[in-house]
Amino acid sequence: MAKSLFQKRITALIAIFLVGIVGLVIRLIDVQAINASDYTVRAENELYRVNTLLAPRGEITDINGVPFARSVSAINVVVDQTMIENPERAAAIAAPILKMSVNDVLSKIVGDKRWYLVARNATPAQWNELKDAFAKYNDSLGRTEFNKRIVGFFSERNYTREYPSGSLIASLVGFVNQEGIGAAGIESSLNSTLAGTNGKYVYANGYAAQIPGTQQQIVQAKAGNTIRLTIDRDIQYVAQSAISKAVRNSKAASGTVIVMDPKSGEILAHATAPTFDPNKPVKLSDVHNSSVQEVYEPGSTGKVMTLAAAIEEKLVSATTVFEVPYALRTKYATFHDHERHPLQHLTTAGILAVSSNTGTIKIGSLLSDQKLYDYLRAFGVGSSTNSGLPGESAGLINAPSNWSGTTKPTMSFGQGYSLTAMQATSIFATIANDGVRVEPTVIAGTSDAQGHYTPAKSRKSSRVISPETAKTMRLMMESVVSSNGTAPSAAIPGYRIAGKTGTAQRVVNGRYSGYTASFIGFAPADKPRYVISVTIQAPQGMHWGGVLGGPVFKDVMSYVLEAKHIPPSNTKVKPIALNASQIVKIKP
């Protein structure tokens, strides 16, 4: 009986054991055969992760391919802290190479994290030096000092942005932030074009952290497109040097020089002062592009639009004579010229040459309010130039329904509305281009990662005045640069030069304070090739546009004409009468 019970228990135990063995075998078959691929995937998902592989940004270059901005390979130095057995010695070796303090390095390599950033954007040379230093130290150890070897340092690919020209064209090109995203200038406005497409890489994951050294690329990163600007670096250098010197000597708040091809709208130089170095840390709040973001009343450079409108409407000719007093009393206010003078009998050309406010008011009065407004708008006042630069202002101009009794007279001689330096340059380019306004641009084209170049689309254009009116205006504007005009300092021997000075009061916090001095001109006057605007804000002491802006124009234009192999003018100027001594009929 007892034996039978014992046998039954043994039998039961054997049965349980056999069931366990069978279950184990079935589980092994399931794991290793039936569902092997599923379990492999699950294991890999737990062990491996996918992360972003950064794409290098495209370059920004000048018209000849000289880089203004480029991405440079960099290394993020990371560690697996659990592998660092000799942290004090490792920190002592790494600190001078990475240009860090020993304590700073030590704080980053001691711990239990499988991944920790030690240095961001180290150079490849620094990483190689670091590896060599560690290898040299490890090789110096004896066999019994194996545990003192320095291991656990790894590299991860990164890119840093470099600006080879420094501050030369910083306000136009801009810069990127710490995340590598465009924060200002072209870097910002065309960020999506420059940024490219990131790739993917897989890495081993341990303790919820990336295990350094396990990365494998699975999707290749696509580099961003390169942007070729219309800027000529050599001309940019001359323009930047000239405006920086003028701003410094006049103790001005800022200054701008723009060089433009009036037929294509291409900007060859875009110089601002003061500027900044994008290779160094800079606050976004301290950066702005004054050429398109700062608005000002143009003053006398705006007179060319009033006179062009009156000539286009056949209300006056270049030789129509006006009685021009020093002070002109209207129903609402009394206006003055900038210098006292007796009653003069000046032609339309003479009024422009001496930049008479009262004479220009008389010419403007011949136009209706709506007609004057329409011409100002047609020249681009109150509209963005669509230059593509971020933060561009459209300027300010009120419709005739909002004008007061003093609005029209002040608008006639360039006050009462505001524009940007880019708009002002475009206005003169319209006259230089036979009356056709072409939108300005700084973009020549783009190249993809394979180097395939695509030129930018042609700029939009519109006719503002007739070729005949434009030609008349150019002849009249040559007198401004003559010995009888306000800017003889802008004359260039051998070339016919046309332009206009501007000395306008600045509006600061709703009140007039200080001046804007400017000169805008083009050459050769008979066949204009290039337009150059010079704008100087808030100069101290002398503030006349001809005195301050004229010499800057001369320096920059002289270089442009020589660099572009523009021959001296072979035509002679036929003088236009500036006063009544050569004209019989006088218009009151």
Coordinates of C-alpha atoms in Angstrom, one line a residue:
M1 CA 0.0 0.0 0.0
A2 CA 2.7 2.4 1.1
K3 CA 4.8 1.4 -1.9
S4 CA 2.0 2.0 -4.2
L5 CA 1.5 5.6 -2.8
F6 CA 5.2 6.2 -3.2
Q7 CA 5.2 5.1 -6.8
K8 CA 2.2 7.4 -7.5
R9 CA 4.1 10.4 -6.1
I10 CA 7.1 9.6 -8.2
T11 CA 5.0 9.2 -11.2
A12 CA 3.4 12.6 -10.6
L13 CA 6.7 14.3 -10.2
I14 CA 8.0 12.8 -13.4
A15 CA 4.8 13.9 -15.1
I16 CA 5.3 17.5 -13.9
F17 CA 8.9 17.4 -14.9
L18 CA 8.0 16.2 -18.4
V19 CA 5.3 18.9 -18.7
G20 CA 7.9 21.5 -17.8
I21 CA 10.4 20.1 -20.3
V22 CA 7.8 20.1 -23.0
G23 CA 6.7 23.7 -22.2
L24 CA 10.3 24.8 -22.3
V25 CA 10.9 23.1 -25.6
I26 CA 7.7 24.6 -27.0
R27 CA 8.9 28.1 -25.8
L28 CA 12.3 27.6 -27.4
I29 CA 10.7 26.6 -30.7
D30 CA 8.5 29.7 -30.5
V31 CA 11.3 32.1 -29.8
Q32 CA 14.0 30.5 -32.1
A33 CA 11.8 29.3 -35.0
I34 CA 8.2 30.3 -35.2
N35 CA 8.3 33.9 -34.0
A36 CA 12.1 34.5 -34.2
S37 CA 11.8 37.6 -36.4
D38 CA 9.2 39.2 -34.1
Y39 CA 11.4 38.8 -31.1
T40 CA 14.4 40.0 -33.0
V41 CA 12.6 43.2 -33.9
R42 CA 11.4 43.7 -30.3
A43 CA 15.0 43.3 -29.0
E44 CA 16.4 45.7 -31.6
N45 CA 13.7 48.2 -30.9
E46 CA 14.7 48.1 -27.2
L47 CA 18.4 48.3 -28.0
Y48 CA 18.5 50.7 -30.9
R49 CA 17.1 54.2 -31.6
V50 CA 17.0 56.4 -34.7
N51 CA 18.2 60.0 -34.5
T52 CA 18.7 63.0 -36.8
L53 CA 21.9 63.3 -39.0
L54 CA 22.5 67.0 -39.4
A55 CA 22.8 68.4 -43.0
P56 CA 25.3 71.1 -43.7
R57 CA 23.8 74.5 -44.7
G58 CA 24.5 75.8 -48.1
E59 CA 27.0 78.6 -48.7
I60 CA 26.2 82.2 -49.3
T61 CA 28.6 83.6 -51.9
D62 CA 29.2 86.8 -53.9
I63 CA 28.6 87.0 -57.6
N64 CA 32.0 85.3 -58.3
G65 CA 31.6 82.5 -55.8
V66 CA 33.6 84.0 -53.0
P67 CA 32.0 82.7 -49.8
F68 CA 30.4 85.1 -47.3
A69 CA 29.0 82.2 -45.2
R70 CA 29.8 78.5 -45.1
S71 CA 29.3 75.4 -42.9
V72 CA 32.5 74.0 -41.4
S73 CA 32.7 70.5 -40.0
A74 CA 32.8 70.4 -36.3
I75 CA 32.9 67.8 -33.5
N76 CA 30.8 67.4 -30.5
V77 CA 33.0 65.7 -27.9
V78 CA 30.9 63.3 -25.7
V79 CA 31.7 60.7 -23.1
D80 CA 30.3 57.6 -21.6
Q81 CA 30.9 58.5 -17.9
T82 CA 30.7 54.9 -16.8
M83 CA 33.9 54.1 -18.8
I84 CA 36.0 56.9 -17.3
E85 CA 38.3 55.2 -14.8
N86 CA 40.9 58.0 -14.5
P87 CA 38.9 61.2 -14.6
E88 CA 41.5 63.5 -13.0
R89 CA 44.2 62.6 -15.6
A90 CA 41.7 62.7 -18.4
A91 CA 40.5 66.2 -17.5
A92 CA 44.1 67.4 -17.2
I93 CA 44.9 66.2 -20.7
A94 CA 41.6 67.3 -22.4
A95 CA 41.2 70.8 -20.8
P96 CA 44.0 72.7 -22.7
I97 CA 43.1 71.0 -26.0
L98 CA 39.4 71.9 -25.7
K99 CA 40.2 75.3 -24.2
M100 CA 38.3 74.6 -21.1
S101 CA 39.2 74.6 -17.4
V102 CA 40.2 71.3 -15.8
N103 CA 37.3 71.6 -13.3
D104 CA 34.8 72.2 -16.1
V105 CA 35.9 69.1 -17.9
L106 CA 36.0 67.1 -14.7
S107 CA 32.4 68.0 -13.9
K108 CA 31.3 66.7 -17.3
I109 CA 33.1 63.3 -17.3
V110 CA 32.4 62.1 -13.7
G111 CA 29.0 60.4 -13.2
D112 CA 26.9 57.4 -14.3
K113 CA 25.5 58.8 -17.6
R114 CA 26.1 56.7 -20.7
W115 CA 26.1 59.9 -22.8
Y116 CA 27.2 63.4 -21.8
L117 CA 28.3 66.4 -23.9
V118 CA 31.7 67.7 -23.0
A119 CA 32.4 70.2 -25.8
R120 CA 30.2 71.5 -28.6
N121 CA 31.6 72.5 -32.0
A122 CA 35.3 71.5 -31.4
T123 CA 37.4 71.5 -34.5
P124 CA 38.4 68.2 -36.2
A125 CA 42.0 69.2 -35.4
Q126 CA 41.1 69.5 -31.7
W127 CA 39.5 66.0 -31.8
N128 CA 42.5 64.5 -33.5
E129 CA 44.9 66.1 -31.0
L130 CA 42.7 64.8 -28.2
K131 CA 42.8 61.3 -29.5
D132 CA 46.5 61.4 -30.0
A133 CA 47.1 62.7 -26.5
F134 CA 45.0 60.0 -25.0
A135 CA 46.7 57.3 -27.1
K136 CA 50.2 58.6 -26.2
Y137 CA 49.3 58.5 -22.5
N138 CA 47.8 55.0 -22.8
D139 CA 50.9 53.7 -24.6
S140 CA 53.1 55.0 -21.8
L141 CA 51.3 52.9 -19.2
G142 CA 52.7 49.5 -18.1
R143 CA 50.9 46.2 -18.3
T144 CA 50.0 46.5 -14.6
E145 CA 48.4 49.9 -15.1
F146 CA 45.8 48.8 -17.6
N147 CA 43.0 50.1 -15.4
K148 CA 44.4 53.7 -15.6
R149 CA 43.9 53.8 -19.4
I150 CA 41.7 56.7 -20.6
V151 CA 38.7 55.5 -22.6
G152 CA 35.1 56.6 -23.0
F153 CA 35.6 59.8 -25.2
F154 CA 33.7 59.8 -28.5
S155 CA 33.0 62.2 -31.3
E156 CA 29.7 63.1 -33.0
R157 CA 29.5 65.0 -36.3
N158 CA 28.2 68.6 -36.2
Y159 CA 28.6 71.8 -38.2
T160 CA 29.4 75.3 -37.3
R161 CA 28.8 78.5 -39.4
E162 CA 31.8 80.5 -40.5
Y163 CA 31.8 84.0 -42.0
P164 CA 35.1 84.5 -43.9
S165 CA 34.5 88.2 -44.6
G166 CA 33.6 89.0 -41.0
S167 CA 31.8 92.3 -40.7
L168 CA 32.2 93.2 -44.4
I169 CA 28.6 92.4 -45.3
A170 CA 27.1 91.2 -42.0
S171 CA 23.9 93.3 -42.1
L172 CA 23.0 91.7 -45.4
V173 CA 24.1 88.1 -44.8
G174 CA 23.1 87.9 -41.2
F175 CA 23.9 85.0 -38.9
V176 CA 22.5 81.7 -37.4
N177 CA 21.6 81.0 -33.8
Q178 CA 23.1 78.3 -31.6
E179 CA 20.7 75.8 -33.1
G180 CA 22.0 76.5 -36.6
I181 CA 18.8 78.3 -37.7
G182 CA 19.0 81.6 -39.6
A183 CA 18.4 84.5 -37.1
A184 CA 19.0 87.6 -39.3
G185 CA 19.6 88.7 -42.9
I186 CA 19.7 86.3 -45.8
E187 CA 20.4 83.5 -43.3
S188 CA 16.9 84.1 -41.9
S189 CA 14.9 85.1 -44.9
L190 CA 16.1 82.1 -47.0
N191 CA 16.7 79.7 -44.2
S192 CA 14.6 76.9 -45.8
T193 CA 16.7 77.1 -48.9
L194 CA 20.0 77.0 -47.1
A195 CA 19.1 74.4 -44.4
G196 CA 18.9 71.3 -46.6
T197 CA 17.4 68.0 -45.5
N198 CA 18.6 66.1 -42.4
G199 CA 19.3 62.4 -42.6
K200 CA 18.9 59.6 -40.1
Y201 CA 21.3 57.4 -38.2
V202 CA 20.8 54.5 -35.8
Y203 CA 22.6 54.1 -32.5
A204 CA 22.7 51.7 -29.6
N205 CA 20.6 52.7 -26.6
G206 CA 21.6 51.9 -23.0
Y207 CA 20.0 53.1 -19.8
A208 CA 17.8 55.5 -21.8
A209 CA 20.9 57.2 -23.3
Q210 CA 22.8 57.1 -26.6
I211 CA 25.9 54.9 -26.4
P212 CA 28.7 56.9 -28.0
G213 CA 30.5 55.2 -30.9
T214 CA 27.6 53.1 -32.0
Q215 CA 26.2 55.4 -34.7
Q216 CA 25.5 54.1 -38.2
Q217 CA 24.0 56.1 -41.0
I218 CA 20.8 54.8 -42.5
V219 CA 19.5 57.9 -44.5
Q220 CA 22.0 60.2 -46.0
A221 CA 21.8 63.9 -45.2
K222 CA 21.2 66.3 -48.1
A223 CA 23.2 69.5 -48.0
G224 CA 21.4 72.8 -48.4
N225 CA 21.4 74.9 -51.5
T226 CA 24.1 77.6 -52.1
I227 CA 22.8 81.1 -52.6
R228 CA 24.8 83.3 -55.0
L229 CA 24.3 87.0 -54.3
T230 CA 24.6 89.8 -56.8
I231 CA 27.2 91.4 -54.5
D232 CA 30.7 91.9 -55.8
R233 CA 33.0 91.5 -52.9
D234 CA 35.6 93.9 -54.1
I235 CA 33.1 96.7 -54.7
Q236 CA 31.5 95.8 -51.3
Y237 CA 34.9 96.3 -49.7
V238 CA 35.4 99.8 -51.2
A239 CA 31.8 100.8 -50.3
Q240 CA 32.2 99.5 -46.7
S241 CA 35.5 101.3 -46.2
A242 CA 34.1 104.6 -47.6
I243 CA 30.9 104.7 -45.5
S244 CA 32.7 103.5 -42.3
K245 CA 35.2 106.4 -42.7
A246 CA 32.4 108.9 -43.4
V247 CA 30.3 107.8 -40.4
R248 CA 33.4 107.9 -38.2
N249 CA 34.6 111.3 -39.3
S250 CA 31.1 112.9 -39.1
K251 CA 30.4 111.2 -35.8
A252 CA 27.1 110.1 -37.4
A253 CA 24.7 107.5 -36.0
S254 CA 24.8 105.3 -39.1
G255 CA 25.4 105.3 -42.8
T256 CA 24.5 103.3 -45.9
V257 CA 25.9 102.9 -49.4
I258 CA 24.0 100.9 -52.1
V259 CA 25.4 100.2 -55.6
M260 CA 22.8 99.2 -58.1
D261 CA 22.5 98.2 -61.8
P262 CA 19.4 100.1 -62.9
K263 CA 18.6 97.8 -65.8
S264 CA 18.6 94.5 -63.9
G265 CA 17.9 95.7 -60.4
E266 CA 20.9 93.8 -59.1
I267 CA 22.7 95.2 -56.0
L268 CA 26.5 95.1 -56.4
A269 CA 27.3 96.5 -52.9
H270 CA 25.3 96.9 -49.8
A271 CA 27.4 98.6 -47.1
T272 CA 26.2 99.8 -43.7
A273 CA 28.0 101.3 -40.7
P274 CA 28.3 100.6 -37.9
T275 CA 28.3 96.8 -38.5
F276 CA 29.1 93.7 -36.5
D277 CA 31.2 90.5 -36.8
P278 CA 28.8 87.4 -37.1
N279 CA 31.7 85.2 -36.1
K280 CA 31.3 86.6 -32.6
P281 CA 28.3 86.4 -30.2
V282 CA 25.8 89.0 -31.1
K283 CA 22.4 90.0 -29.7
L284 CA 19.6 89.9 -32.2
S285 CA 18.1 93.0 -30.7
D286 CA 21.3 94.9 -31.6
V287 CA 21.2 93.9 -35.3
H288 CA 19.2 95.6 -38.0
N289 CA 19.6 96.4 -41.7
S290 CA 19.2 100.1 -41.9
S291 CA 18.9 100.1 -45.7
V292 CA 15.5 98.5 -45.7
Q293 CA 14.4 98.8 -42.0
E294 CA 15.1 102.4 -41.2
V295 CA 12.7 105.0 -42.7
Y296 CA 13.5 108.7 -43.1
E297 CA 12.3 111.7 -44.9
P298 CA 14.4 112.1 -48.1
G299 CA 14.5 115.8 -48.2
S300 CA 15.8 117.3 -51.5
T301 CA 16.5 113.9 -53.2
G302 CA 12.7 113.6 -53.3
K303 CA 12.5 116.8 -55.4
V304 CA 13.4 114.7 -58.5
M305 CA 10.0 113.0 -58.3
T306 CA 8.1 116.3 -58.2
L307 CA 9.9 117.7 -61.1
A308 CA 9.7 114.5 -63.1
A309 CA 5.9 114.4 -62.6
A310 CA 5.5 118.1 -63.7
I311 CA 7.6 117.5 -66.8
E312 CA 5.8 114.2 -67.6
E313 CA 2.5 116.0 -67.3
K314 CA 3.9 118.7 -69.7
L315 CA 3.3 121.4 -67.1
V316 CA 6.9 122.6 -67.2
S317 CA 10.0 122.1 -69.2
A318 CA 13.7 122.2 -68.1
T319 CA 13.9 125.9 -69.1
T320 CA 10.6 127.1 -67.7
V321 CA 11.4 130.1 -65.5
F322 CA 10.0 130.8 -62.0
E323 CA 10.3 133.7 -59.6
V324 CA 11.9 132.0 -56.6
P325 CA 11.9 133.9 -53.3
Y326 CA 13.8 133.0 -50.1
A327 CA 10.5 132.8 -48.2
L328 CA 7.2 131.7 -49.7
R329 CA 4.0 132.5 -47.8
T330 CA 1.0 130.2 -48.3
K331 CA -2.4 130.2 -46.7
Y332 CA -1.3 127.8 -44.0
A333 CA 2.5 128.4 -43.5
T334 CA 5.6 130.2 -44.6
F335 CA 8.4 128.1 -46.2
H336 CA 12.1 129.0 -46.7
D337 CA 15.1 128.0 -48.7
H338 CA 18.1 126.7 -46.7
E339 CA 20.0 129.9 -47.3
R340 CA 18.9 133.5 -47.5
H341 CA 18.9 135.0 -51.0
P342 CA 17.2 137.8 -53.0
L343 CA 14.3 137.1 -55.4
Q344 CA 15.7 134.8 -58.1
H345 CA 14.5 134.0 -61.6
L346 CA 15.5 130.3 -61.9
T347 CA 14.6 127.7 -64.5
T348 CA 13.3 124.3 -63.5
A349 CA 16.8 123.0 -64.0
G350 CA 18.2 125.9 -61.9
I351 CA 15.7 125.1 -59.1
L352 CA 17.0 121.5 -59.1
A353 CA 20.7 122.6 -59.3
V354 CA 20.5 124.9 -56.2
S355 CA 17.9 122.7 -54.5
S356 CA 15.3 125.4 -53.9
N357 CA 12.5 124.5 -51.6
T358 CA 10.3 127.5 -52.6
G359 CA 10.9 126.9 -56.3
T360 CA 10.0 123.2 -55.9
I361 CA 6.8 124.1 -54.0
K362 CA 5.8 126.3 -57.0
I363 CA 6.3 123.5 -59.4
G364 CA 4.5 121.0 -57.2
S365 CA 1.5 123.4 -56.9
L366 CA 0.9 122.9 -60.6
L367 CA 0.1 119.2 -59.9
S368 CA -3.2 118.2 -58.3
D369 CA -2.9 116.5 -54.9
Q370 CA -3.9 113.2 -56.4
K371 CA -1.5 113.5 -59.3
L372 CA 1.5 114.2 -57.0
Y373 CA 0.5 111.3 -54.8
D374 CA 0.1 108.9 -57.7
Y375 CA 3.6 109.8 -59.0
L376 CA 5.2 109.3 -55.6
R377 CA 3.5 105.9 -55.3
A378 CA 4.5 105.0 -58.9
F379 CA 8.2 105.7 -58.0
G380 CA 7.8 103.2 -55.1
V381 CA 7.1 105.4 -52.1
G382 CA 4.8 103.5 -49.6
S383 CA 5.5 100.1 -51.2
S384 CA 8.1 97.4 -50.4
T385 CA 10.8 97.0 -53.0
N386 CA 10.5 93.2 -52.7
S387 CA 14.3 93.0 -52.3
G388 CA 13.9 89.8 -50.3
L389 CA 15.6 91.3 -47.2
P390 CA 13.9 90.5 -43.9
G391 CA 12.1 93.3 -42.1
E392 CA 11.8 95.5 -45.1
S393 CA 9.7 98.6 -44.5
A394 CA 7.3 100.0 -47.1
G395 CA 7.8 103.5 -45.9
L396 CA 5.0 105.9 -44.9
I397 CA 2.8 108.2 -47.1
N398 CA -0.7 109.5 -46.4
A399 CA -3.4 109.5 -49.0
P400 CA -4.6 112.9 -50.2
S401 CA -7.8 112.5 -48.2
N402 CA -5.6 112.8 -45.0
W403 CA -3.5 115.8 -46.2
S404 CA -3.5 119.1 -44.3
G405 CA -2.9 122.5 -45.8
T406 CA 0.9 122.1 -45.4
T407 CA 1.2 118.5 -46.7
K408 CA 1.5 119.1 -50.4
P409 CA 4.1 121.9 -50.2
T410 CA 6.3 119.8 -47.9
M411 CA 5.8 116.6 -49.9
S412 CA 6.9 118.6 -53.0
F413 CA 10.4 119.2 -51.6
G414 CA 10.8 115.8 -49.9
Q415 CA 9.2 116.0 -46.4
G416 CA 6.0 114.7 -45.0
Y417 CA 6.6 111.1 -46.2
S418 CA 9.2 108.5 -45.4
L419 CA 11.2 105.9 -47.3
T420 CA 14.1 103.6 -47.0
A421 CA 17.6 103.9 -48.6
M422 CA 16.7 100.9 -50.9
Q423 CA 13.6 102.8 -52.1
A424 CA 15.5 106.0 -52.6
T425 CA 18.1 104.1 -54.7
S426 CA 15.3 102.6 -56.8
I427 CA 13.8 106.0 -57.5
F428 CA 17.0 107.2 -59.0
A429 CA 17.5 103.9 -60.8
T430 CA 14.1 104.5 -62.5
I431 CA 15.3 107.8 -63.9
A432 CA 18.6 106.2 -65.0
N433 CA 16.8 103.4 -66.7
D434 CA 14.8 105.6 -69.1
G435 CA 11.8 105.8 -66.7
V436 CA 11.3 102.0 -66.1
R437 CA 11.3 100.9 -62.4
V438 CA 12.9 97.5 -61.8
E439 CA 12.6 95.8 -58.5
P440 CA 16.0 95.6 -56.7
T441 CA 17.4 92.3 -55.7
V442 CA 20.5 90.8 -54.0
I443 CA 19.9 87.2 -55.2
A444 CA 21.6 86.1 -58.4
G445 CA 20.6 82.4 -58.2
T446 CA 21.0 79.2 -56.3
S447 CA 23.0 75.9 -56.7
D448 CA 21.9 72.5 -55.4
A449 CA 24.2 70.1 -53.6
Q450 CA 25.3 68.7 -56.9
G451 CA 26.4 72.2 -58.2
H452 CA 23.5 72.7 -60.6
Y453 CA 23.0 76.4 -60.9
T454 CA 19.6 78.0 -61.3
P455 CA 19.5 81.8 -62.0
A456 CA 16.9 83.9 -60.2
K457 CA 13.9 85.0 -62.1
S458 CA 14.0 88.4 -63.8
R459 CA 12.7 91.2 -61.6
K460 CA 9.3 92.8 -62.1
S461 CA 9.4 96.2 -63.9
S462 CA 6.9 99.0 -64.6
R463 CA 7.1 102.3 -66.5
V464 CA 6.8 105.4 -64.4
I465 CA 7.9 108.2 -66.7
S466 CA 8.6 108.4 -70.4
P467 CA 12.2 108.0 -71.8
E468 CA 12.0 111.6 -72.9
T469 CA 11.2 112.8 -69.4
A470 CA 13.9 110.6 -67.9
K471 CA 16.5 112.0 -70.3
T472 CA 15.5 115.6 -69.5
M473 CA 15.8 114.8 -65.8
R474 CA 19.3 113.3 -66.3
L475 CA 20.4 116.4 -68.1
M476 CA 19.1 118.6 -65.3
M477 CA 20.7 116.4 -62.6
E478 CA 24.1 116.9 -64.2
S479 CA 23.9 120.5 -63.2
V480 CA 23.8 119.4 -59.5
V481 CA 27.3 118.1 -59.9
S482 CA 28.6 121.2 -61.7
S483 CA 30.3 124.2 -60.1
N484 CA 26.9 125.9 -59.9
G485 CA 25.2 123.0 -58.1
T486 CA 25.2 121.6 -54.6
A487 CA 27.5 118.6 -55.1
P488 CA 30.6 119.5 -57.2
S489 CA 32.5 117.1 -54.8
A490 CA 30.8 114.2 -56.6
A491 CA 32.2 115.0 -60.0
I492 CA 34.6 112.5 -61.5
P493 CA 37.1 113.7 -64.2
G494 CA 36.4 112.3 -67.6
Y495 CA 32.8 111.1 -66.8
R496 CA 29.4 112.7 -67.0
I497 CA 27.8 112.4 -63.5
A498 CA 24.2 113.1 -62.6
G499 CA 22.7 113.2 -59.1
K500 CA 21.0 115.0 -56.3
T501 CA 21.8 116.0 -52.8
G502 CA 19.5 115.7 -49.8
T503 CA 19.7 117.4 -46.4
A504 CA 16.5 116.6 -44.5
Q505 CA 15.5 117.0 -40.9
R506 CA 15.2 113.7 -39.0
V507 CA 12.0 112.7 -37.2
V508 CA 12.8 111.4 -33.8
N509 CA 10.0 110.4 -31.4
G510 CA 7.6 112.5 -33.4
R511 CA 9.8 115.6 -33.5
Y512 CA 12.4 117.0 -35.9
S513 CA 15.9 116.5 -34.4
G514 CA 19.1 116.3 -36.4
Y515 CA 19.6 115.6 -40.1
T516 CA 19.8 113.0 -42.8
A517 CA 22.5 113.8 -45.3
S518 CA 22.4 112.1 -48.7
F519 CA 23.7 112.1 -52.2
I520 CA 22.3 109.7 -54.9
G521 CA 23.7 109.7 -58.4
F522 CA 24.6 107.7 -61.5
A523 CA 27.2 107.4 -64.2
P524 CA 27.8 107.8 -67.0
A525 CA 24.9 110.3 -67.1
D526 CA 24.4 110.0 -70.9
K527 CA 24.3 106.1 -70.7
P528 CA 23.8 105.2 -67.0
R529 CA 25.3 101.9 -65.9
Y530 CA 25.4 102.2 -62.1
V531 CA 23.5 104.0 -59.4
I532 CA 25.0 104.7 -56.0
S533 CA 23.2 106.1 -53.0
V534 CA 24.9 107.5 -49.9
T535 CA 22.9 108.1 -46.8
I536 CA 24.3 109.4 -43.5
Q537 CA 22.1 109.6 -40.5
A538 CA 22.5 112.2 -37.7
P539 CA 25.9 113.6 -38.5
Q540 CA 27.3 116.0 -36.0
G541 CA 28.3 119.5 -37.1
M542 CA 28.4 119.7 -40.9
H543 CA 25.3 118.0 -42.3
W544 CA 25.0 119.0 -46.0
G545 CA 24.4 116.1 -48.3
G546 CA 26.7 117.4 -50.9
V547 CA 29.6 117.9 -48.5
L548 CA 29.2 114.5 -46.7
G549 CA 27.7 112.2 -49.4
G550 CA 29.4 113.6 -52.5
P551 CA 32.9 112.5 -51.7
V552 CA 31.7 109.0 -50.7
F553 CA 29.9 108.7 -54.0
K554 CA 33.0 109.8 -55.9
D555 CA 35.3 107.3 -54.2
V556 CA 32.9 104.3 -54.7
M557 CA 31.8 105.2 -58.2
S558 CA 35.3 105.9 -59.4
Y559 CA 36.3 102.3 -58.4
V560 CA 33.1 100.8 -59.9
L561 CA 33.7 102.5 -63.3
E562 CA 37.3 101.3 -63.3
A563 CA 36.5 97.8 -62.1
K564 CA 33.8 97.4 -64.7
H565 CA 35.9 98.8 -67.5
I566 CA 33.5 101.6 -68.3
P567 CA 35.2 104.0 -70.7
P568 CA 35.1 107.8 -70.0
S569 CA 32.2 109.7 -71.5
N570 CA 32.8 110.7 -75.2
T571 CA 29.9 113.1 -75.3
K572 CA 29.8 116.7 -74.2
V573 CA 27.2 118.2 -71.9
K574 CA 24.9 120.7 -73.5
P575 CA 24.3 123.2 -70.7
I576 CA 20.8 123.9 -69.7
A577 CA 20.0 127.4 -68.6
L578 CA 19.7 127.7 -64.9
N579 CA 18.4 131.3 -64.7
A580 CA 16.5 133.9 -66.6
S581 CA 19.5 135.6 -68.0
Q582 CA 19.3 133.1 -70.9
I583 CA 15.6 133.0 -71.0
V584 CA 13.3 135.8 -72.1
K585 CA 9.9 134.6 -70.8
I586 CA 9.4 134.5 -67.1
K587 CA 6.7 132.5 -65.4
P588 CA 5.4 134.1 -62.3

